[in-house]
Coordinates of C-alpha atoms in Angstrom, one line a residue:
M1 CA 9.0 -85.9 61.9
N2 CA 10.8 -88.6 59.8
K3 CA 11.3 -92.2 60.6
K4 CA 14.8 -91.8 62.0
A5 CA 13.7 -89.0 64.4
L6 CA 10.7 -91.1 65.6
L7 CA 12.9 -94.1 66.1
G8 CA 15.4 -91.9 68.0
A9 CA 12.6 -90.6 70.3
A10 CA 11.3 -94.1 70.8
F11 CA 14.8 -95.3 71.7
L12 CA 15.2 -92.5 74.3
S13 CA 11.8 -93.4 75.7
V14 CA 12.8 -97.0 76.2
A15 CA 16.1 -96.0 77.7
A16 CA 14.2 -93.8 80.1
M17 CA 12.3 -96.8 81.3
G18 CA 15.5 -98.2 82.7
S19 CA 16.8 -100.4 79.9
V20 CA 20.5 -100.3 79.4
V21 CA 21.7 -99.9 75.8
P22 CA 25.1 -101.6 75.0
T23 CA 27.7 -99.1 74.0
A24 CA 29.1 -101.3 71.2
S25 CA 28.1 -104.4 69.4
S26 CA 29.1 -106.3 66.3
K27 CA 26.7 -107.0 63.4
A28 CA 27.7 -110.6 63.8
D29 CA 26.7 -110.6 67.5
V30 CA 23.9 -113.0 68.4
L31 CA 21.1 -111.2 70.3
D32 CA 21.2 -112.0 74.0
E33 CA 18.2 -111.8 76.3
T34 CA 18.8 -108.2 77.2
T35 CA 19.1 -107.1 73.6
V36 CA 15.9 -108.9 72.6
S37 CA 14.0 -107.3 75.4
I38 CA 15.1 -103.8 74.3
T39 CA 14.3 -104.6 70.7
Y40 CA 10.9 -105.9 71.5
A41 CA 10.1 -102.8 73.7
L42 CA 11.3 -100.6 70.9
D43 CA 9.1 -102.3 68.3
Q44 CA 6.1 -102.1 70.6
Y45 CA 6.6 -98.4 71.1
V46 CA 7.0 -97.6 67.4
Q47 CA 3.9 -99.6 66.5
S48 CA 1.9 -97.7 69.1
L49 CA 2.7 -94.4 67.3
N50 CA 0.9 -95.7 64.1
I51 CA 3.6 -94.2 61.9
K52 CA 2.5 -93.9 58.2
E53 CA 5.1 -94.6 55.6
V54 CA 6.2 -91.4 53.9
K55 CA 6.0 -91.7 50.1
E56 CA 7.7 -89.5 47.5
E57 CA 4.4 -88.3 46.0
D58 CA 3.2 -87.2 49.4
I59 CA 6.3 -84.9 49.7
V60 CA 5.7 -83.5 46.2
A61 CA 2.0 -82.8 47.0
E62 CA 3.0 -81.1 50.3
E63 CA 5.5 -78.9 48.4
E64 CA 2.9 -77.9 45.9
E65 CA 0.5 -76.9 48.6
E66 CA 3.1 -74.7 50.2
S67 CA 4.2 -73.1 46.9
T68 CA 2.9 -69.6 46.1
C69 CA 0.8 -68.9 43.0
R70 CA 2.3 -67.7 39.8
Y71 CA 0.0 -64.6 39.5
P72 CA -0.6 -63.4 43.0
E73 CA -2.4 -60.3 41.8
F74 CA -5.2 -62.6 40.6
E75 CA -5.7 -64.3 43.9
G76 CA -9.4 -64.0 44.9
K77 CA -10.2 -62.5 41.5
C78 CA -11.8 -63.7 38.2
L79 CA -11.7 -62.5 34.6
A80 CA -14.5 -62.6 32.0
Y81 CA -13.8 -65.3 29.4
V82 CA -16.1 -63.9 26.7
D83 CA -16.0 -62.3 23.3
E84 CA -18.3 -59.4 24.2
A85 CA -20.0 -59.5 27.6
V86 CA -21.7 -61.8 30.1
N87 CA -24.8 -61.1 32.1
V88 CA -24.6 -60.7 35.9
R89 CA -27.7 -62.0 37.6
E90 CA -29.3 -61.2 40.9
E91 CA -29.4 -64.9 41.9
P92 CA -27.6 -68.0 40.6
D93 CA -30.3 -68.7 38.0
E94 CA -30.6 -68.1 34.3
E95 CA -34.1 -66.8 34.9
S96 CA -33.1 -64.4 37.6
E97 CA -33.2 -60.6 37.0
R98 CA -30.2 -59.2 35.2
V99 CA -28.3 -56.6 37.4
G100 CA -25.5 -55.8 35.0
S101 CA -22.9 -57.2 32.6
L102 CA -19.2 -58.0 32.8
P103 CA -17.5 -57.1 29.5
V104 CA -14.6 -58.6 27.7
H105 CA -11.4 -58.2 29.8
G106 CA -13.7 -57.5 32.7
I107 CA -12.3 -58.2 36.2
A108 CA -14.1 -58.9 39.4
L109 CA -13.6 -59.9 43.0
V110 CA -14.7 -63.4 43.9
V111 CA -17.2 -63.2 46.7
D112 CA -18.4 -66.8 46.8
K113 CA -17.4 -69.4 44.3
G114 CA -19.8 -72.3 43.8
E115 CA -19.8 -75.3 41.6
T116 CA -21.8 -73.7 38.8
W117 CA -22.2 -70.0 39.7
T118 CA -19.9 -67.5 41.3
K119 CA -20.9 -64.4 43.2
I120 CA -18.8 -61.5 42.0
E121 CA -18.3 -57.8 42.9
S122 CA -17.0 -55.5 40.2
G123 CA -17.5 -51.7 40.1
I124 CA -20.9 -51.1 41.8
T125 CA -22.3 -54.4 40.5
V126 CA -22.7 -57.4 42.7
G127 CA -24.3 -60.6 41.4
Y128 CA -23.8 -64.0 40.0
V129 CA -22.1 -65.2 36.8
R130 CA -21.9 -68.8 35.5
N131 CA -18.4 -70.3 36.0
D132 CA -18.4 -71.2 32.3
F133 CA -17.7 -67.6 31.5
L134 CA -15.0 -66.9 34.1
L135 CA -11.3 -67.7 34.7
F136 CA -9.9 -67.8 38.2
G137 CA -6.5 -67.2 39.8
D138 CA -3.5 -68.4 37.9
T139 CA -5.6 -69.4 34.9
A140 CA -6.9 -65.8 34.7
G141 CA -3.4 -64.4 35.1
A142 CA -2.1 -66.6 32.2
Y143 CA -5.0 -65.5 30.0
A144 CA -4.5 -61.9 30.9
E145 CA -0.8 -62.1 30.1
E146 CA -1.6 -63.6 26.7
T147 CA -4.6 -61.6 25.6
C148 CA -5.4 -58.6 27.7
P149 CA -4.2 -55.1 26.5
K150 CA -1.8 -53.2 28.6
K151 CA -1.3 -49.5 29.2
A152 CA 1.7 -47.5 30.2
V153 CA 1.2 -44.3 32.3
I154 CA 4.1 -41.9 32.3
N155 CA 5.3 -41.1 35.8
T156 CA 7.9 -38.5 35.1
E157 CA 7.6 -34.9 33.8
T158 CA 9.0 -35.5 30.3
L159 CA 10.0 -38.8 28.7
Y160 CA 11.7 -39.4 25.4
V161 CA 10.1 -42.0 23.0
R162 CA 13.0 -43.6 21.2
A163 CA 13.3 -45.6 17.9
G164 CA 15.1 -48.4 19.7
Q165 CA 15.9 -50.0 23.1
D166 CA 18.9 -47.8 23.7
E167 CA 19.4 -44.3 25.2
S168 CA 21.4 -43.4 22.2
A169 CA 18.5 -44.3 19.8
D170 CA 16.8 -41.5 17.9
C171 CA 14.2 -39.5 19.8
L172 CA 10.8 -39.8 17.9
T173 CA 8.8 -37.5 20.3
M174 CA 8.3 -36.6 23.9
V175 CA 5.4 -37.6 26.2
G176 CA 4.3 -36.0 29.5
E177 CA 3.5 -37.1 33.0
G178 CA 0.1 -38.7 33.5
E179 CA -0.4 -39.5 29.9
S180 CA -1.5 -43.0 29.1
Y181 CA -0.6 -45.1 26.0
E182 CA -1.2 -48.5 24.7
V183 CA 1.6 -51.0 25.1
V184 CA 2.4 -52.9 21.9
P185 CA 4.7 -55.8 22.6
H186 CA 7.3 -56.7 20.0
E187 CA 9.5 -59.7 19.5
G188 CA 12.9 -59.0 21.1
D189 CA 11.6 -56.6 23.7
V190 CA 13.7 -56.5 26.9
D191 CA 12.4 -55.8 30.4
E192 CA 14.2 -52.4 30.6
W193 CA 12.1 -50.9 27.8
V194 CA 8.4 -50.7 26.9
H195 CA 7.1 -50.3 23.4
I196 CA 4.2 -47.9 23.2
K197 CA 1.8 -46.5 20.6
V198 CA 1.8 -42.8 20.8
D199 CA -0.7 -42.2 17.9
S200 CA -1.4 -43.7 14.4
D201 CA 2.0 -42.5 13.1
I202 CA 4.4 -42.9 16.0
E203 CA 5.4 -46.0 18.0
G204 CA 8.6 -46.3 20.0
Y205 CA 10.3 -47.3 23.2
V206 CA 10.3 -45.6 26.6
S207 CA 12.4 -46.6 29.6
A208 CA 10.5 -49.0 31.9
D209 CA 11.8 -47.0 34.9
Y210 CA 9.5 -44.1 34.1
V211 CA 6.2 -45.8 33.3
D212 CA 3.7 -47.7 35.3
V213 CA 2.4 -50.6 33.2
S214 CA -0.9 -52.3 34.0
Y215 CA -3.6 -54.3 32.3
G216 CA -6.4 -52.4 30.6
F217 CA -9.2 -54.2 32.5
S218 CA -12.8 -53.1 32.6
H219 CA -15.3 -53.4 35.5
A220 CA -18.8 -54.6 35.3
L221 CA -21.6 -52.2 34.4
S222 CA -24.8 -52.1 36.4
V223 CA -28.1 -51.8 34.6
A224 CA -28.3 -48.1 35.6
E225 CA -24.8 -47.5 34.2
E226 CA -25.7 -49.3 31.0
E227 CA -28.8 -47.1 30.6
E228 CA -26.7 -43.9 31.2
I229 CA -24.2 -45.0 28.6
R230 CA -27.0 -45.8 26.1
K231 CA -28.5 -42.4 26.8
Q232 CA -25.2 -40.6 26.2
E233 CA -24.7 -42.5 23.0
Q234 CA -28.2 -41.6 21.8
E235 CA -27.6 -38.0 22.6
A236 CA -24.3 -38.0 20.8
E237 CA -25.9 -39.6 17.8
A238 CA -28.7 -37.1 17.8
A239 CA -26.2 -34.3 17.9
R240 CA -24.3 -35.8 15.1
L241 CA -27.4 -36.2 13.0
A242 CA -28.5 -32.7 13.9
E243 CA -25.2 -31.4 12.7
M244 CA -25.5 -33.4 9.5
T245 CA -29.0 -32.2 9.0
S246 CA -28.1 -28.6 9.7
S247 CA -25.3 -28.9 7.2
K248 CA -27.7 -30.5 4.7
R249 CA -30.2 -27.7 5.2
Q250 CA -27.5 -25.1 4.7
E251 CA -26.3 -27.0 1.6
V252 CA -29.8 -26.7 0.2
V253 CA -30.0 -23.0 1.0
N254 CA -26.6 -22.3 -0.5
Y255 CA -27.6 -24.2 -3.7
A256 CA -30.8 -22.1 -3.9
L257 CA -29.1 -18.8 -3.4
Q258 CA -26.8 -19.3 -6.4
F259 CA -29.8 -18.8 -8.7
V260 CA -30.8 -15.4 -7.3
G261 CA -31.2 -13.0 -10.3
N262 CA -32.4 -15.7 -12.7
P263 CA -35.7 -15.1 -14.5
Y264 CA -39.2 -16.0 -13.3
V265 CA -41.4 -17.9 -15.8
Y266 CA -44.9 -18.9 -15.0
G267 CA -45.2 -22.7 -15.2
G268 CA -41.4 -23.0 -15.6
T269 CA -39.1 -25.3 -13.6
S270 CA -35.6 -24.3 -15.0
L271 CA -33.5 -22.8 -12.3
T272 CA -31.4 -21.1 -15.0
N273 CA -33.8 -20.3 -17.8
G274 CA -36.9 -19.5 -15.8
T275 CA -39.2 -21.0 -13.1
D276 CA -42.2 -20.0 -11.0
C277 CA -42.3 -20.2 -7.2
S278 CA -43.2 -23.8 -6.7
G279 CA -41.1 -24.9 -9.7
F280 CA -38.2 -23.2 -7.9
T281 CA -38.6 -25.0 -4.6
M282 CA -39.3 -28.3 -6.4
S283 CA -36.2 -28.1 -8.6
V284 CA -33.9 -27.1 -5.8
Y285 CA -35.0 -30.0 -3.6
A286 CA -34.9 -32.4 -6.6
H287 CA -31.2 -31.7 -6.9
F288 CA -30.8 -33.4 -3.5
G289 CA -33.1 -36.3 -4.2
Y290 CA -36.3 -35.0 -2.7
G291 CA -39.5 -35.2 -4.7
L292 CA -41.9 -32.4 -4.1
P293 CA -45.4 -31.9 -5.6
R294 CA -45.7 -29.4 -8.4
T295 CA -47.8 -26.5 -7.1
A296 CA -47.6 -24.4 -3.9
A297 CA -50.9 -25.7 -2.6
Q298 CA -49.9 -29.3 -3.3
Q299 CA -46.6 -28.8 -1.5
M300 CA -48.2 -27.3 1.6
A301 CA -50.8 -30.2 1.6
G302 CA -48.2 -32.9 0.9
L303 CA -45.5 -31.9 3.5
T304 CA -45.5 -32.0 7.3
S305 CA -46.3 -28.6 8.7
V306 CA -44.3 -26.8 11.3
S307 CA -45.1 -23.7 13.4
L308 CA -43.9 -20.4 12.1
D309 CA -42.0 -19.7 15.3
S310 CA -39.9 -22.9 14.8
I311 CA -38.8 -22.6 11.2
Q312 CA -35.3 -23.6 10.2
P313 CA -33.3 -23.0 7.0
G314 CA -34.7 -25.0 4.1
D315 CA -38.3 -24.9 5.4
L316 CA -40.9 -23.7 3.0
L317 CA -43.2 -20.8 3.8
F318 CA -46.6 -20.4 2.1
Y319 CA -48.8 -17.4 1.3
K320 CA -52.4 -17.0 0.2
D321 CA -53.5 -15.6 -3.1
K322 CA -56.4 -13.1 -3.6
S323 CA -59.0 -15.9 -3.6
G324 CA -57.8 -17.1 -0.1
G325 CA -56.1 -20.3 -1.4
V326 CA -52.4 -21.1 -1.2
G327 CA -50.8 -19.3 -4.1
H328 CA -47.1 -18.7 -3.4
V329 CA -44.2 -20.5 -1.7
T330 CA -40.7 -19.4 -0.6
M331 CA -37.7 -21.0 1.1
Y332 CA -36.5 -19.8 4.5
I333 CA -32.7 -19.2 4.4
G334 CA -32.3 -18.0 8.0
G335 CA -31.8 -14.6 9.5
G336 CA -35.5 -13.7 8.9
Q337 CA -35.1 -14.0 5.1
V338 CA -36.5 -16.1 2.3
V339 CA -35.5 -16.8 -1.3
H340 CA -38.2 -17.2 -4.0
A341 CA -39.1 -16.9 -7.6
S342 CA -41.2 -13.7 -7.0
S343 CA -42.5 -12.4 -10.3
S344 CA -41.6 -11.8 -13.9
T345 CA -40.4 -8.3 -13.0
T346 CA -38.0 -9.3 -10.2
G347 CA -37.2 -12.9 -11.0
I348 CA -35.6 -15.0 -8.2
I349 CA -34.9 -12.7 -5.2
I350 CA -34.3 -12.6 -1.4
S351 CA -37.0 -11.0 0.7
G352 CA -37.8 -10.6 4.4
V353 CA -40.1 -13.3 5.9
G354 CA -42.7 -10.7 6.6
Y355 CA -42.7 -9.1 3.1
R356 CA -46.2 -10.7 3.2
T357 CA -47.9 -12.6 5.9
P358 CA -47.2 -16.3 5.6
C359 CA -50.2 -18.6 6.2
G360 CA -48.1 -21.7 7.0
A361 CA -44.8 -23.5 6.9
A362 CA -43.6 -27.0 6.1
R363 CA -40.4 -29.0 6.5
V364 CA -38.7 -31.2 4.0
I365 CA -35.5 -32.2 5.9
W366 CA -36.2 -33.6 9.3
D367 CA -33.7 -34.3 12.2

């Protein structure tokens, strides 16, 4: 209630006490006894209300309190203010156990905001993060608007991607319902159109009426989720290396096979002009940068052995000579076959693994 209203209420209260208010008076009139009595009673009543003077800054502050926030979608939320990720702790203490991590552009619900630490909930992770690494409310909204990536999800069956912000602009391609694309803002963009990146070759505009645009936020990862991701990455890397290794083994085998038919020469190491069995395997692997010992016995002793039931292409198989020592070596090429420099009669040939009984196997290329 303002001063005028309060004074009006006071005036009515005094009138209710039986005082008679003159209906008209001149500013030049001298106050008579009756007027003085009414004025005094009015002053006493107003003073009893302890009215505080209303200042302009108080009105501004009150208006600010009543105003709504600029980014209402960030009310009660916080955003990670980091380059990579920030740890989420079980308790508000640096020494407390780590329960997960909040990544860059990670968003969370604010459970309890303290002076130094805030308890958050994001994904299945609940814990504490230092306030130094978080942005809240409108600050988070402004930061997101400026830095966070956005995605556009198509919400109609088929949508044209156009070269410009006009329905008559050339159609670059079409995108389908449910597909998601990165939003790439451009200077001069208007609200009715959204610029998206379809792939490395095509960028264009789609009508804003047929896409749902949102921030590309991430949620926190629990320690268990981190471990699962790490495991999947390790398995993927192992598969990649296995594929590379398999390809490498096959490359070695293919290289060796091109010399089939070339001559055998005892003590030789030339894949074209003549080689013996160990010279053959040594020279084939030397082409790929692997250094093998010179003789079959030395190769078997110097390499890591593998069981005969687990041999892979590129592995070496060894055979005993008449004296019982290791006297011959071949290369397994898959499919139950080996390639080797057999004898001066046959030269370099392909044989079955069991053309003789192998006494051992060794591997050069490991996963």
